mmCIF file of C-alpha atoms in Angstrom:
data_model
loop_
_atom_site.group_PDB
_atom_site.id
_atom_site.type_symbol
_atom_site.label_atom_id
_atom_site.label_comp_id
_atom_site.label_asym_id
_atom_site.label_seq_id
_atom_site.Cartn_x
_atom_site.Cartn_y
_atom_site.Cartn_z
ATOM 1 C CA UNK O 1 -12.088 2.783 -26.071
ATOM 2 C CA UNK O 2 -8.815 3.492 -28.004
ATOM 3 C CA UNK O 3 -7.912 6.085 -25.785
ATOM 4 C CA UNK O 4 -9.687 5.487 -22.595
ATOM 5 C CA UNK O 5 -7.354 5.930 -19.707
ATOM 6 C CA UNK O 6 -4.109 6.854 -22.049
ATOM 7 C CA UNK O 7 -3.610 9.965 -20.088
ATOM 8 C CA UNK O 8 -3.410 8.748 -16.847
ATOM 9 C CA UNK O 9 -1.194 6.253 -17.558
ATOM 10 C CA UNK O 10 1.321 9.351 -19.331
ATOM 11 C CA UNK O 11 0.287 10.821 -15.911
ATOM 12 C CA UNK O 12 2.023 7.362 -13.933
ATOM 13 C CA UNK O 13 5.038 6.861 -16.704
ATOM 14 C CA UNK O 14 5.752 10.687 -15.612
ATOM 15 C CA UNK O 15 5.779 9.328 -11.881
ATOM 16 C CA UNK O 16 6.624 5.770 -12.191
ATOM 17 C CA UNK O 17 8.527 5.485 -15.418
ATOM 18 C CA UNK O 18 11.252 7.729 -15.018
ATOM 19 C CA UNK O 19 14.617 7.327 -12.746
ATOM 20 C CA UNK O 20 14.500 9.655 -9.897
ATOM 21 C CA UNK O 21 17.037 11.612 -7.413
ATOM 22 C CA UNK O 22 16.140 11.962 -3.491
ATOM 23 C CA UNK O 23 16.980 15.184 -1.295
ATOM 24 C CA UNK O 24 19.760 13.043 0.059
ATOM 25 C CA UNK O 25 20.998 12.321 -3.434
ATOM 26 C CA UNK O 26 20.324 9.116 -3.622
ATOM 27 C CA UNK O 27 19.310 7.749 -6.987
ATOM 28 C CA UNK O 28 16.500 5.409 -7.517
ATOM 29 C CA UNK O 29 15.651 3.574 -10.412
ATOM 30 C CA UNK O 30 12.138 3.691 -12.405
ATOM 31 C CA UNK O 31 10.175 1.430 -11.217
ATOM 32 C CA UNK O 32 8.110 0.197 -14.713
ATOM 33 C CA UNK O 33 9.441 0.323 -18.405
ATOM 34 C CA UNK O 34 7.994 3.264 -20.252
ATOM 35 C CA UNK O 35 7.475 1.516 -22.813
ATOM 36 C CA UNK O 36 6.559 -1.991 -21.859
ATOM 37 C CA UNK O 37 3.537 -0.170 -19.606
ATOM 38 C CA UNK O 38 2.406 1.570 -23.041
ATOM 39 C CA UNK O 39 2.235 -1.946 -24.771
ATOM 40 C CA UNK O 40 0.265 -3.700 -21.465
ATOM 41 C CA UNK O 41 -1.767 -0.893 -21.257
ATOM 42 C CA UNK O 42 -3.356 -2.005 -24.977
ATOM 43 C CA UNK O 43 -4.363 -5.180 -23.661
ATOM 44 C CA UNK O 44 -5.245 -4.695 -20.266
ATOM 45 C CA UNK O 45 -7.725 -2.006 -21.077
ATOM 46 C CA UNK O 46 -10.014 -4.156 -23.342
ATOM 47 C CA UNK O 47 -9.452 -6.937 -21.242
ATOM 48 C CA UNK O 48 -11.013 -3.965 -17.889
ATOM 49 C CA UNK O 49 -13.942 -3.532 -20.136
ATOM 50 C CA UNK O 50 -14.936 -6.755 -20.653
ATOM 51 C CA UNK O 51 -14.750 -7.801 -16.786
ATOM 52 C CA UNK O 52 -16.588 -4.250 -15.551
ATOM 53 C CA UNK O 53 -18.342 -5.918 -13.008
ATOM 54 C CA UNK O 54 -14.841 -7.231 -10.762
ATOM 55 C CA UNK O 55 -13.765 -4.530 -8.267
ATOM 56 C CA UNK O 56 -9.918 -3.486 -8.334
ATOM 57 C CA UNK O 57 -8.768 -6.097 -5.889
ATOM 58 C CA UNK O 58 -10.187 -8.800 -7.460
ATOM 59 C CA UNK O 59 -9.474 -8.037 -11.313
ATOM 60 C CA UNK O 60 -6.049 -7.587 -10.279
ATOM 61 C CA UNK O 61 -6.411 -11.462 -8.270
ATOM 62 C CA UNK O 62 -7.911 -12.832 -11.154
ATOM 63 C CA UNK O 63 -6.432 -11.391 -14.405
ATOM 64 C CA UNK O 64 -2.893 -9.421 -13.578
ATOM 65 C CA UNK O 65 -1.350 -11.044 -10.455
ATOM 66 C CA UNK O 66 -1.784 -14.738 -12.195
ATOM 67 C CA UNK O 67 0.091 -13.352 -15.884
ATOM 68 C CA UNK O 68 2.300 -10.735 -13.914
ATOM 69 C CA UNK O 69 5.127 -12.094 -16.266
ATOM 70 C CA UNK O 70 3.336 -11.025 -19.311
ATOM 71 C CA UNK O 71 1.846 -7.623 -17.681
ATOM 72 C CA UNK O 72 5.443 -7.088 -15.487
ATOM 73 C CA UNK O 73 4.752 -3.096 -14.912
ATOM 74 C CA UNK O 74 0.799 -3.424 -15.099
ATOM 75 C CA UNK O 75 1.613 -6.082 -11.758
ATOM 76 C CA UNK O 76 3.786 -3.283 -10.102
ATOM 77 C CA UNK O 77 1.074 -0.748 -10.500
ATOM 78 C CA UNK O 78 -1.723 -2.708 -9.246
ATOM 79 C CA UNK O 79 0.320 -3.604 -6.344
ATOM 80 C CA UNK O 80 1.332 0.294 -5.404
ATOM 81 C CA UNK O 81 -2.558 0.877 -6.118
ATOM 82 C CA UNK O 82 -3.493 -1.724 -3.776
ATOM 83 C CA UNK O 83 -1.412 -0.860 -0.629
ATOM 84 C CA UNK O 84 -1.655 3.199 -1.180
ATOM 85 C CA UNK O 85 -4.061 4.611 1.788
ATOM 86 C CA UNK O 86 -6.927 6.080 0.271
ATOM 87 C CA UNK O 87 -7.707 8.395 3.238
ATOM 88 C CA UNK O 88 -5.536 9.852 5.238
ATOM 89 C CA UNK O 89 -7.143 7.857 8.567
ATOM 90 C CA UNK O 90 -4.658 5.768 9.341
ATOM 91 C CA UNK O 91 -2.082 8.687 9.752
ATOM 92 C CA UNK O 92 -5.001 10.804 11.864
ATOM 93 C CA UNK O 93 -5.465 7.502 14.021
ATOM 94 C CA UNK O 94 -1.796 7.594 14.606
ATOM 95 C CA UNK O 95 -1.826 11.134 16.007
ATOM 96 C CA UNK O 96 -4.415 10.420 18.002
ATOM 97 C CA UNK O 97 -2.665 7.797 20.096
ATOM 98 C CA UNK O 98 0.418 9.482 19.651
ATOM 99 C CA UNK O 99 -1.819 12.206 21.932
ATOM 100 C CA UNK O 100 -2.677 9.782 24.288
ATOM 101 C CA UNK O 101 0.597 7.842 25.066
ATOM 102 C CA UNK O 102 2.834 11.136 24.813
ATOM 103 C CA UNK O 103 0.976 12.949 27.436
ATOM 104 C CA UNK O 104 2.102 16.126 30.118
ATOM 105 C CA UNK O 105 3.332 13.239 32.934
ATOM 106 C CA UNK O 106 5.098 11.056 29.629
ATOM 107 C CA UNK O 107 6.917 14.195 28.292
ATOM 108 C CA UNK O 108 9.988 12.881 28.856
ATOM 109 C CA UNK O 109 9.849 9.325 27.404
ATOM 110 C CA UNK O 110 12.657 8.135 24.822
ATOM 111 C CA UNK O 111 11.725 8.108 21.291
ATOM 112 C CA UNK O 112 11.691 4.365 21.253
ATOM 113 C CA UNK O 113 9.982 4.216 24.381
ATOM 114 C CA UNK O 114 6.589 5.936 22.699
ATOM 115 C CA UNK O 115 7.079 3.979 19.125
ATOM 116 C CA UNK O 116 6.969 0.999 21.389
ATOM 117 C CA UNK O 117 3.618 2.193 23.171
ATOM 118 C CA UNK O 118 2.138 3.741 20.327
ATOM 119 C CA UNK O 119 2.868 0.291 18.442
ATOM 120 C CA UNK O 120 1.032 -1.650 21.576
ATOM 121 C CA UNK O 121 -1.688 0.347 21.805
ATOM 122 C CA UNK O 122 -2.230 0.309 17.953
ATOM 123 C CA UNK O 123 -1.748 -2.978 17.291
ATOM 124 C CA UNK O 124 -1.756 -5.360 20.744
ATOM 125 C CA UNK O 125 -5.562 -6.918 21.447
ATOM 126 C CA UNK O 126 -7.720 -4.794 23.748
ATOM 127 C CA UNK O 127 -7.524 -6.248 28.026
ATOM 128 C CA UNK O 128 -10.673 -8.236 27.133
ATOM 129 C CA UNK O 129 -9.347 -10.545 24.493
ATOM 130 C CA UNK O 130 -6.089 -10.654 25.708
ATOM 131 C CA UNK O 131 -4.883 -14.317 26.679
ATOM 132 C CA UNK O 132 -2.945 -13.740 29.731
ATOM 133 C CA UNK O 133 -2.482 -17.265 30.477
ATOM 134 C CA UNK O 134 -1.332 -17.504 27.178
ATOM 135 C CA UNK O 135 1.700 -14.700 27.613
ATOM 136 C CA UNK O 136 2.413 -16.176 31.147
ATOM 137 C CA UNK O 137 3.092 -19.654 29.643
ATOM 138 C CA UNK O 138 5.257 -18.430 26.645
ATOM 139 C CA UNK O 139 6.829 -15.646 29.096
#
């Protein structure tokens, strides 16, 4: 248990922990303290092994995101961990109705013009459960 998970936390200080430059130059700051993550890590790690049976989300809602001023750059890890796609579905789904709004008799819609289509058909509600009375009232 002393060492369990040591090296893939090196492996995020080496990503997270360090101040980075962008192809455009732009600088960006680390995002955790080196150091500070080293020090959670000792805690948080006993405190994983005692709780096995909670799931990521919810160890993170019960144990980090209430003391996320005592485990600062534990908090910001759990949070990238938590929004990071897992698959890469999401971006295959968006191809796909990028293929069906951007089709030969569309070829010559603005850019905007298919974000805005591609966002509707992604995210609007389907004809059935669409309120039209609804939209005509607020409209």
């Amino acid at each position: 248990m002393v060492a369990y998970g040591d090296v893939s936390i090196e492996s995020l200080i080496g990503f997270y922990g360090e101040a980075k430059t962008d192809a455009n130059g732009q600088h960006h700051e680390a995002i955790v303290d080196k150091d500070e993550l080293k020090s959670e890590w000792t805690f948080v790690k006993h405190l994983m092994s005692e709780k096995r049976e909670l799931d990521i989300s919810e160890f993170y809602q019960e144990y980090i995101m209430p003391a996320a001023e005592i485990y600062p750059s534990i908090s910001k890890l759990y949070t990238i961990l938590l929004v990071m796609p897992t698959t890469s579905v999401e971006c295959e789904r968006g191809f796909s109705c990028y293929n069906v709004v951007k089709t030969d008799q569309r070829n010559n819609l603005a850019v905007t013009s298919v974000n805005q289509l591609m966002m509707l058909r992604i995210e609007a509600p389907t004809v059935e459960k669409f309120d039209f009375e609804k939209a005509f009232n607020e409209w």
